[in-house]
């Protein structure tokens, strides 16, 4: 047999039928459901008198519209409330397991899937959300779909797909102190662009990727979509298996070893052919900060906002000019001289326990220096990815560090990543954010987003402007 | 789904690369539990000078005179001319719903984001890929000539300019068939029920933990 990539193996294991033009009917093992992209799908099922094909393949939770403060008072916005209540009603009607707004296990779909062991290696997993690529960290084929396909998977357990091309993004070497999975993700996007991965399924490989925790791998795969790739993935190894043990939905005793034996085969074979290969040297990656309105508009923290006069072509020049005008930044501004008004630590990219520990490390350092969130920062909020992450962080005392240092400690949800709930930027406000998109208006109309890692965001909160976390880390380590 | 056969439509040029689905339909409108009514909020933040919220009467809102779709000459456009990586970002199908409800039946661009591209086909909107230099030429012709129309013929897979110049485009045979006939994907897939069940029976033996 020809050597196969991880993607080949995942694809081959799920083909139900192939049409003459190569379009394949692919079996879907799991679907995560949230309130925003599902109501029209459930409505479609009802209109046609259909039922979900396999209830055990589904797990639902509301996340996008959920308030992150005073949750006991319910959702103030009636439109948001209706959407969440519609999810509750649909789940009740069809018998779908839902972690409702007040369930301690509620959280962002892409945090709770792995946390519950609902996401497993070797699976196909979909959700009506582009950041479904996150779950590829487990050696799974996971990608975002639209609402018509949400309905299609509910009704048939399958999807029509054309096989994507395979891209390998290889990151070799050791990351420098203060450099994280988020910085790898942004550096990759900076290198290949927001459309560089379009049409590809990306496998992240190399010693730097093997060195990442499962949380770090999730952060990386989460942002594959920001490079245009619907699916990102990392091969299974001991860390994957270790993570899977003992979770509520993990294979039960007796089946776990059988599953693990299969999971261990979920690696690209030596000599497997990729359609494209991108290489990065981990040692060269610095903490990254986006300066514009697309994730590819990114520079290292010790860099400067670019000058449109230096743009490689006319289209880029006008893109850069428009982005700088929107961001309110003069060309050539040093990144560490950019002040921030708000700080958001959270989102499906960076709201897991490891992310919160990273941010709390900075809060702890600040307290030791008798410092708190800087006076020019109106709000610095920490939004854990799930109720269980929140409980874990509180058990470790992280919440106390955050609140003592002047950060707000909130309840789990998508929050200011896309500002569908009450958490948002006002026009002109500038935010250091650990989320995944810096599009115009993403965090609130007129809001200005700079994407960074959790420690970089926390440091920006303490100093009131971006700082190079490596300097702070060096100080801490000495 | 509405079938797509042929569109002979006024062209509107949206001259920006990487137009994301947050721009096509901002998040506050995603709170709707319906599939229709998104057209008045298509490109809301670019199109209006005030802040849009669901349920507003858009007919009385102040329009942004600088936004291309607000110009009188592009009213009634049904073909959207766009730049590379159109529809990037969020998977929200509300984006093609908004474009379709606005009146666009076809989009022409050098490239699209994958999820958006796929979502269009589910909603009777045809996303056409033409080479960047051809798209550039179409931009110039559209801007130069008021009332500029293009004829999109899905069966023939051609885009024809007013001067009779025709450009061929590719489309997956399966997608073309479904779009031409307005076929419902789910009904088609359910014809494969036996195969899906056979697959499940096999997987239950190979990987029982998936069904535990």
XYZ file of C-alpha atoms in Angstrom:
690
model
C 0.000 0.000 0.000
C 1.136 3.535 -0.797
C 2.199 5.523 2.254
C -0.740 7.636 3.400
C -1.040 10.956 5.183
C -3.056 11.263 8.374
C -5.688 13.050 6.299
C -5.795 10.151 3.787
C -6.384 7.715 6.633
C -9.163 9.771 8.193
C -10.797 10.289 4.804
C -10.565 6.642 3.713
C -12.103 5.451 6.976
C -15.231 7.538 6.414
C -16.135 7.137 2.753
C -19.654 5.729 2.344
C -20.021 6.253 -1.400
C -18.204 8.016 -4.264
C -19.850 9.667 -7.279
C -18.184 9.457 -10.722
C -16.853 13.037 -10.431
C -15.111 12.189 -7.154
C -17.653 13.797 -4.840
C -17.873 11.494 -1.838
C -20.498 10.823 0.766
C -18.595 10.967 4.062
C -19.834 9.568 7.361
C -19.813 12.033 10.259
C -19.155 10.588 13.723
C -19.951 13.632 15.833
C -21.717 16.961 15.568
C -21.533 19.775 18.095
C -24.526 22.108 18.083
C -24.866 25.680 19.339
C -27.659 28.227 19.305
C -26.595 30.488 16.404
C -26.293 28.167 13.413
C -28.838 25.493 14.350
C -32.364 27.000 14.571
C -32.932 27.044 10.809
C -31.596 23.472 10.571
C -34.041 22.201 13.188
C -36.827 24.119 11.458
C -35.907 22.345 8.204
C -36.089 18.962 9.924
C -39.525 19.757 11.301
C -40.923 21.069 8.014
C -39.909 17.819 6.320
C -40.931 15.542 9.174
C -37.379 14.289 9.724
C -35.535 13.286 12.893
C -31.847 13.233 13.828
C -30.203 10.101 12.445
C -28.220 9.234 15.570
C -28.791 11.093 18.824
C -25.614 9.802 20.484
C -23.567 11.620 17.849
C -24.836 15.005 19.047
C -23.911 17.334 21.875
C -25.347 20.829 22.218
C -24.541 23.892 24.307
C -25.334 27.593 24.010
C -22.170 29.706 23.885
C -22.255 32.694 21.499
C -25.087 34.696 23.151
C -24.409 33.775 26.746
C -23.826 36.541 29.313
C -20.510 36.331 31.163
C -21.723 38.205 34.236
C -24.826 38.024 36.441
C -25.948 34.851 34.723
C -28.553 34.210 37.397
C -30.436 37.216 36.030
C -30.843 35.508 32.649
C -30.203 37.035 29.221
C -31.241 40.678 29.019
C -31.344 40.976 25.226
C -34.683 39.435 24.156
C -33.359 38.406 20.721
C -30.389 36.584 22.249
C -32.667 35.010 24.829
C -35.027 33.712 22.163
C -32.157 32.102 20.310
C -30.908 30.282 23.419
C -34.434 29.230 24.365
C -34.932 27.931 20.834
C -31.893 25.676 21.247
C -33.245 24.435 24.593
C -36.632 23.700 23.008
C -35.163 21.948 19.970
C -32.889 19.769 22.112
C -35.794 18.859 24.373
C -38.071 18.079 21.427
C -35.579 15.836 19.636
C -33.950 14.338 22.737
C -30.479 15.821 22.159
C -28.044 16.042 25.079
C -27.579 19.703 25.921
C -25.420 21.415 28.511
C -27.749 24.332 29.151
C -26.752 27.829 30.203
C -26.692 26.963 33.908
C -25.112 23.528 33.588
C -21.629 23.482 35.190
C -20.343 21.769 32.011
C -21.588 24.550 29.688
C -18.957 26.327 27.655
C -17.640 27.084 24.200
C -18.377 24.116 21.909
C -14.715 23.793 20.957
C -13.648 23.698 24.579
C -16.248 21.271 25.907
C -15.977 18.722 23.063
C -12.390 17.778 23.942
C -12.886 18.359 27.673
C -15.700 15.802 27.765
C -13.842 13.271 25.613
C -16.659 13.709 23.094
C -13.982 14.617 20.548
C -11.808 11.576 19.886
C -8.945 10.647 17.574
C -9.952 9.153 14.254
C -13.363 10.782 14.198
C -15.009 13.022 11.688
C -16.500 15.897 13.649
C -18.432 18.902 12.390
C -20.155 21.959 13.824
C -21.819 25.001 12.333
C -18.788 27.051 13.282
C -15.584 27.643 11.354
C -13.364 27.052 14.393
C -14.325 23.381 14.428
C -10.835 22.871 13.009
C -9.784 22.989 16.702
C -10.665 19.318 17.190
C -8.117 18.239 14.592
C -5.584 18.514 17.435
C -6.672 14.986 18.369
C -5.863 13.397 15.022
C -9.489 13.861 13.955
C -10.950 15.282 10.750
C -12.918 18.277 11.989
C -14.267 21.218 10.058
C -16.887 23.933 10.092
C -20.065 23.781 8.011
C -23.007 26.026 7.189
C -26.530 25.599 8.487
C -27.775 23.632 5.447
C -25.075 21.086 6.195
C -25.902 21.114 9.905
C -29.384 19.995 8.869
C -27.932 17.509 6.392
C -25.773 15.844 9.057
C -28.667 15.806 11.518
C -30.867 14.072 8.938
C -28.383 11.706 7.282
C -25.227 11.474 9.450
C -23.292 12.232 6.264
C -21.915 15.044 4.138
C -21.032 15.395 0.468
C -17.388 16.359 0.178
C -14.593 16.633 -2.347
C -11.310 15.491 -0.920
C -9.041 18.429 -0.140
C -5.364 18.608 -1.005
C -2.923 17.886 1.806
C -0.544 20.497 3.211
C 2.154 19.872 5.748
C 3.169 22.758 7.983
C 6.378 21.633 9.634
C 7.771 23.548 12.587
C 11.104 22.208 13.758
C 13.155 23.210 16.769
C 12.404 24.543 20.220
C 10.229 27.561 20.904
C 11.904 30.402 22.748
C 10.738 31.382 26.207
C 7.474 33.341 25.997
C 6.566 32.031 22.548
C 3.403 29.938 22.362
C 1.155 27.958 20.019
C -0.711 31.206 19.313
C 2.482 32.775 18.030
C 3.145 29.761 15.796
C -0.387 30.077 14.391
C -0.006 33.793 13.687
C 3.486 33.330 12.243
C 2.185 30.623 9.870
C -0.687 32.875 8.746
C 1.752 35.755 8.323
C 3.849 33.545 6.094
C 1.188 31.890 3.885
C -1.621 34.463 4.138
C -5.306 34.117 4.999
C -5.975 32.221 1.777
C -2.734 30.197 1.819
C -4.503 27.108 3.127
C -7.642 27.380 0.986
C -8.496 23.999 -0.531
C -6.114 22.180 1.822
C -6.343 20.038 4.907
C -3.319 21.047 6.977
C -1.277 18.708 9.152
C 1.040 20.428 11.632
C 4.205 18.403 12.161
C 7.713 18.765 13.546
C 9.410 18.750 16.907
C 7.909 22.087 17.961
C 4.400 20.691 17.430
C 5.217 17.448 19.257
C 6.428 19.645 22.099
C 3.074 21.416 22.432
C 0.504 20.330 24.990
C -2.949 19.270 23.764
C -4.168 22.762 24.659
C -1.461 24.289 22.487
C -2.294 21.969 19.608
C -5.946 22.992 19.895
C -4.945 26.661 19.695
C -2.922 25.948 16.582
C -5.572 23.852 14.798
C -8.218 26.381 15.834
C -6.521 29.009 13.683
C -6.016 26.775 10.638
C -9.219 28.335 9.308
C -7.623 31.797 9.558
C -5.113 30.536 7.012
C -8.061 29.417 4.856
C -7.792 25.697 5.704
C -11.080 24.182 6.806
C -9.280 21.443 8.704
C -6.061 21.471 10.714
C -4.710 18.371 12.412
C -1.936 16.918 14.524
C -0.966 13.243 14.591
C -1.766 11.114 17.622
C 0.979 10.522 20.201
C 1.304 9.705 23.906
C 0.010 13.150 24.861
C -3.172 12.564 22.888
C -3.793 9.217 24.555
C -2.993 10.565 27.985
C -5.497 13.404 27.486
C -8.222 10.958 26.429
C -8.047 8.829 29.565
C -10.888 9.047 32.054
C -13.042 11.677 30.363
C -16.836 11.323 30.576
C -17.315 10.350 26.914
C -13.999 8.505 26.444
C -14.247 4.824 25.493
C -15.094 2.844 28.581
C -12.850 0.379 30.336
C -12.268 -2.607 28.050
C -12.766 -0.604 24.851
C -10.175 2.049 25.627
C -7.165 -0.128 24.785
C -8.780 -1.263 21.540
C -9.459 2.352 20.636
C -5.950 3.420 21.667
C -4.385 0.742 19.463
C -6.293 2.181 16.499
C -5.555 5.768 17.475
C -1.825 5.045 17.432
C -2.072 4.353 13.688
C -3.321 7.921 13.118
C -0.035 9.389 11.938
C 1.215 10.136 8.446
C 3.246 7.210 7.124
C 6.936 7.807 6.417
C 7.187 8.917 2.786
C 3.538 10.002 2.559
C 3.159 12.682 -0.073
C 1.823 16.150 0.662
C 0.656 18.494 -2.097
C 2.352 21.413 -0.375
C 4.909 21.795 2.416
C 5.528 24.908 4.496
C 8.466 25.041 6.888
C 9.143 27.283 9.861
C 12.027 27.348 12.289
C 10.621 27.513 15.818
C 13.678 29.378 17.079
C 12.903 32.275 14.732
C 9.325 32.778 15.922
C 8.836 35.781 18.199
C 5.686 36.822 20.080
C 3.266 38.043 17.405
C 0.881 41.016 17.333
C -1.577 41.745 14.511
C -1.693 45.361 13.400
C -4.511 45.325 10.814
C -7.908 43.903 9.947
C -6.895 40.461 8.715
C -4.949 37.838 10.712
C -2.242 37.875 8.036
C -1.499 41.496 8.979
C 0.886 40.479 11.725
C 4.388 41.378 12.891
C 6.647 40.369 15.801
C 6.246 42.442 18.966
C 9.625 44.087 18.388
C 8.517 45.201 14.921
C 6.612 48.160 13.544
C 3.335 48.683 11.761
C 4.250 48.490 8.059
C 4.281 51.359 5.609
C 1.884 50.970 2.646
C 4.627 52.503 0.523
C 6.499 49.209 1.019
C 3.557 46.990 -0.028
C 4.441 44.343 -2.625
C 1.627 45.336 -5.007
C -1.223 47.791 -5.571
C -3.948 45.568 -4.098
C -1.949 45.053 -0.885
C -1.119 48.745 -0.745
C -4.777 49.733 -0.736
C -5.565 46.918 1.752
C -2.891 48.199 4.100
C -3.985 51.825 3.756
C -7.588 50.893 4.516
C -6.525 48.735 7.463
C -4.319 51.445 8.978
C -7.080 54.018 8.597
C -9.551 51.675 10.314
C -7.058 50.822 13.055
C -6.142 54.485 13.603
C -2.429 53.748 13.321
C 0.239 55.747 11.483
C 2.621 53.732 9.317
C 5.866 52.677 11.045
C 4.441 52.872 14.584
C 6.510 50.600 16.877
C 4.210 47.857 18.185
C 5.285 48.439 21.776
C 4.087 52.030 21.596
C 0.480 51.067 20.856
C -1.803 51.679 23.856
C -4.835 49.512 24.508
C -8.241 50.401 25.969
C -9.501 46.901 26.668
C -8.076 43.414 27.064
C -9.925 40.191 26.306
C -8.533 36.856 27.434
C -10.772 34.048 26.245
C -12.371 32.497 23.100
C -12.159 29.015 21.576
C -8.555 29.869 20.696
C -7.212 30.697 24.151
C -9.572 30.014 27.074
C -8.333 26.653 28.315
C -6.662 26.089 31.649
C -3.147 26.378 30.249
C -4.020 29.724 28.661
C -5.404 31.022 31.934
C -2.298 29.854 33.806
C -0.136 31.752 31.312
C -2.133 34.940 31.816
C -2.253 34.438 35.595
C 1.528 34.123 35.644
C 1.690 37.708 34.388
C -0.943 38.837 36.903
C 1.107 37.213 39.655
C 4.276 38.934 38.477
C 2.431 42.264 38.414
C 1.205 41.806 41.992
C 4.781 41.066 43.056
C 5.790 44.399 41.507
C 2.891 46.145 43.195
C 1.317 46.702 39.829
C -2.215 46.201 38.607
C -4.066 46.663 35.337
C -2.892 50.018 33.960
C -5.002 53.129 34.467
C -5.647 53.668 30.765
C -7.145 50.176 30.421
C -10.908 50.472 30.931
C -11.573 46.772 31.101
C -9.435 43.648 31.251
C -11.624 40.565 31.247
C -10.820 36.890 31.608
C -13.478 34.557 30.232
C -12.843 30.855 30.820
C -13.837 28.482 28.010
C -16.142 26.324 30.089
C -17.632 25.922 33.521
C -15.136 23.154 34.212
C -12.180 25.309 33.155
C -13.518 28.005 35.437
C -13.797 25.580 38.361
C -10.284 24.258 37.731
C -8.854 27.781 37.579
C -10.596 28.670 40.838
C -9.267 25.501 42.465
C -5.785 26.698 41.512
C -6.491 30.199 42.834
C -6.056 31.849 39.438
C -9.245 33.870 39.838
C -7.832 35.478 42.988
C -4.673 36.515 41.154
C -6.697 37.996 38.322
C -9.110 39.953 40.476
C -6.353 41.171 42.808
C -4.489 42.489 39.772
C -7.582 44.287 38.474
C -8.852 41.817 35.884
C -12.534 40.872 35.779
C -13.229 37.166 36.234
C -16.252 36.120 34.185
C -18.485 33.178 33.323
C -17.776 30.979 30.270
C -18.827 31.729 26.698
C -17.665 33.161 23.372
C -17.981 36.671 24.783
C -15.988 39.454 23.150
C -14.442 37.241 20.462
C -17.441 38.194 18.373
C -19.523 40.329 20.697
C -22.886 38.671 20.232
C -23.532 39.055 23.935
C -23.126 42.256 25.949
C -19.282 42.146 25.905
C -18.030 44.382 23.143
C -15.792 47.226 22.045
C -17.173 50.705 21.521
C -16.273 52.529 18.294
C -12.574 53.424 18.238
C -11.642 51.307 21.260
C -8.471 49.281 20.911
C -8.226 45.778 22.320
C -5.479 43.262 22.999
C -7.360 40.050 22.387
C -6.500 36.356 22.575
C -9.237 35.562 20.058
C -8.819 34.617 16.398
C -10.182 37.379 14.153
C -9.294 41.042 13.862
C -11.833 41.796 11.126
C -13.477 45.213 11.021
C -16.261 45.335 13.585
C -15.621 41.819 14.825
C -15.526 42.784 18.515
C -18.020 45.607 18.113
C -18.667 48.144 15.375
C -15.647 50.410 14.973
C -13.616 48.346 17.473
C -9.907 47.758 16.832
C -8.553 44.308 17.564
C -4.951 43.181 18.011
C -4.544 39.402 18.239
C -1.958 38.121 20.716
C -1.198 35.202 23.054
C -2.674 35.079 26.594
C 0.535 36.195 28.320
C 0.991 39.025 25.813
C -2.610 40.156 26.416
C -2.164 40.070 30.189
C 1.094 42.017 29.924
C -0.597 44.623 27.707
C -3.241 45.007 30.429
C -0.607 45.610 33.099
C 1.472 48.062 31.077
C -1.372 49.710 29.132
C 0.466 49.033 25.881
C 2.034 46.062 24.123
C 5.247 44.811 25.667
C 7.609 42.038 24.708
C 6.714 39.182 27.038
C 10.213 37.786 26.578
C 11.668 40.678 28.578
C 9.239 40.057 31.405
C 9.855 36.314 31.263
C 13.597 36.849 31.440
C 13.080 38.958 34.531
C 10.838 36.340 36.130
C 13.268 33.573 35.345
C 16.296 35.369 36.810
C -33.761 25.339 -3.277
C -34.321 27.779 -6.120
C -32.834 26.384 -9.358
C -30.147 28.392 -11.109
C -30.036 28.256 -14.881
C -29.223 31.607 -16.399
C -28.894 35.141 -15.092
C -28.727 38.230 -17.251
C -27.922 40.801 -14.638
C -26.638 44.209 -13.731
C -23.141 43.976 -12.216
C -21.982 45.629 -8.965
C -18.214 45.877 -8.330
C -16.971 45.374 -4.741
C -13.317 46.221 -5.103
C -11.760 44.783 -1.933
C -9.802 41.606 -1.267
C -10.524 39.272 1.678
C -14.108 40.412 2.236
C -15.094 38.389 5.317
C -18.496 37.049 6.287
C -18.535 39.350 9.342
C -18.598 42.231 6.842
C -21.238 40.551 4.657
C -23.562 40.095 7.624
C -22.497 41.397 11.064
C -22.956 39.248 14.150
C -25.961 40.993 15.689
C -28.145 39.761 12.820
C -27.133 36.157 13.465
C -29.465 36.168 16.444
C -32.401 35.614 14.114
C -33.860 32.131 14.120
C -35.150 32.582 10.555
C -33.544 31.986 7.177
C -34.965 35.053 5.444
C -34.930 38.816 5.801
C -31.142 39.352 5.906
C -30.949 41.350 2.652
C -31.561 44.804 4.177
C -28.605 44.110 6.528
C -26.171 42.808 3.908
C -22.881 44.725 4.421
C -24.658 46.637 7.217
C -21.590 48.352 8.704
C -20.354 49.550 5.319
C -23.744 50.357 3.933
C -25.281 52.538 6.641
C -23.872 55.402 8.692
C -25.650 54.408 11.899
C -25.363 51.258 13.973
C -27.666 48.488 12.793
C -29.657 46.225 15.064
C -32.083 43.419 14.238
C -35.658 44.554 13.616
C -34.759 48.074 12.449
C -36.617 49.648 9.561
C -33.671 50.001 7.166
C -35.581 52.165 4.684
C -35.184 55.212 6.949
C -31.535 54.661 7.948
C -28.802 57.017 6.677
C -26.917 55.404 3.798
C -23.142 55.650 3.440
C -22.727 57.500 0.123
C -19.191 56.122 -0.261
C -20.279 52.476 -0.294
C -20.396 51.219 -3.839
C -23.661 49.281 -3.559
C -25.447 52.490 -2.549
C -24.788 54.205 -5.879
C -27.878 54.654 -8.016
C -26.281 52.959 -11.017
C -25.867 49.656 -9.144
C -29.415 49.402 -7.799
C -31.016 46.134 -8.830
C -27.666 44.382 -9.390
C -27.825 40.586 -9.419
C -24.179 39.817 -10.223
C -21.536 40.712 -7.621
C -18.000 41.232 -8.833
C -15.452 40.668 -6.076
C -11.758 40.168 -5.372
C -9.735 37.254 -4.007
C -10.639 35.187 -0.960
C -14.215 36.451 -0.917
C -16.284 35.161 2.023
C -13.407 34.313 4.361
C -13.816 33.840 8.095
C -16.933 32.663 9.875
C -18.960 29.734 8.503
C -22.252 31.640 8.902
C -24.639 30.668 6.119
C -26.371 33.951 6.891
C -23.806 35.448 4.465
C -25.176 33.767 1.317
C -28.695 34.173 2.750
C -28.072 37.938 2.967
C -26.562 38.169 -0.522
C -29.389 36.143 -2.028
C -32.034 38.147 -0.210
C -30.346 41.356 -1.389
C -30.785 40.134 -4.955
C -27.454 38.606 -5.928
C -27.716 35.318 -7.830
C -24.121 35.030 -9.002
C -20.736 36.148 -7.675
C -17.600 36.422 -9.776
C -14.196 36.472 -8.067
C -10.692 35.034 -8.522
C -11.075 32.903 -5.350
C -13.339 32.202 -2.380
C -13.026 30.837 1.108
C -14.042 27.159 1.152
C -16.974 27.199 3.567
C -18.625 30.248 2.013
C -18.159 28.781 -1.473
C -19.875 25.590 -0.380
C -22.697 27.440 1.385
C -23.547 29.389 -1.771
C -24.425 26.225 -3.677
C -26.930 25.268 -0.972
C -28.827 28.492 -1.554
C -29.120 28.902 -5.283
C -26.239 31.384 -5.456
C -23.557 30.562 -8.018
C -19.974 31.488 -7.019
C -17.925 31.684 -10.217
C -14.138 31.574 -10.272
C -12.446 33.451 -13.107
C -8.758 34.226 -13.476
C -7.601 37.394 -11.708
C -6.799 39.185 -14.972
C -10.276 38.469 -16.362
C -11.887 39.660 -13.131
C -9.760 42.771 -13.346
C -10.950 43.378 -16.892
C -14.582 42.934 -15.799
C -14.033 45.453 -12.987
C -12.735 48.006 -15.488
C -15.602 47.411 -17.923
C -18.218 47.572 -15.145
C -16.909 50.875 -13.821
C -16.506 52.329 -17.316
C -19.981 51.587 -18.528
C -23.167 52.410 -16.605
C -25.786 49.689 -16.867
C -23.103 47.051 -17.538
C -24.620 43.576 -17.529
C -23.229 40.067 -17.650
C -24.966 36.915 -18.761
C -24.214 33.878 -16.636
C -25.217 30.557 -18.167
C -24.703 27.615 -15.835
C -25.556 24.902 -18.373
C -23.002 26.289 -20.832
C -20.630 27.337 -17.983
C -20.014 30.747 -19.508
C -19.996 34.384 -18.476
C -20.711 36.652 -21.464
C -20.027 40.390 -21.644
C -22.222 42.922 -23.476
C -19.752 42.859 -26.382
C -20.270 39.108 -26.735
C -16.955 38.042 -25.238
C -17.499 34.758 -23.393
C -15.422 33.357 -20.522
C -15.703 29.688 -19.565
C -15.740 28.679 -15.906
C -15.404 25.362 -14.068
C -17.998 23.883 -11.770
C -18.209 20.419 -10.192
C -20.587 18.278 -12.275
C -22.462 17.164 -9.155
C -22.945 20.707 -7.858
C -23.971 21.888 -11.303
C -26.602 19.169 -11.606
C -28.078 19.996 -8.207
C -28.088 23.745 -8.794
C -29.592 23.519 -12.296
C -32.423 21.417 -10.942
C -32.775 23.018 -7.519
C -32.428 19.608 -5.877
C -32.641 19.092 -2.127
C -29.418 17.485 -0.889
C -31.051 15.627 1.985
C -33.621 13.857 -0.206
C -30.807 12.777 -2.516
C -28.662 11.522 0.333
C -31.501 9.572 1.901
C -31.560 7.458 -1.264
C -28.246 6.089 0.058
C -29.769 4.995 3.362
C -28.847 1.340 2.773
C -25.218 2.246 2.199
C -25.078 4.496 5.231
C -26.516 1.709 7.367
C -24.091 -0.817 5.892
C -21.211 1.533 6.706
C -22.457 1.874 10.279
C -22.777 -1.907 10.660
C -19.175 -2.332 9.527
C -17.886 0.444 11.775
C -19.681 -0.977 14.790
C -17.458 -4.035 14.440
C -14.248 -2.180 13.591
C -14.633 0.672 16.061
C -17.365 -0.203 18.574
C -16.391 2.627 20.946
C -17.713 5.128 18.401
C -21.211 3.781 18.965
C -21.025 3.034 22.678
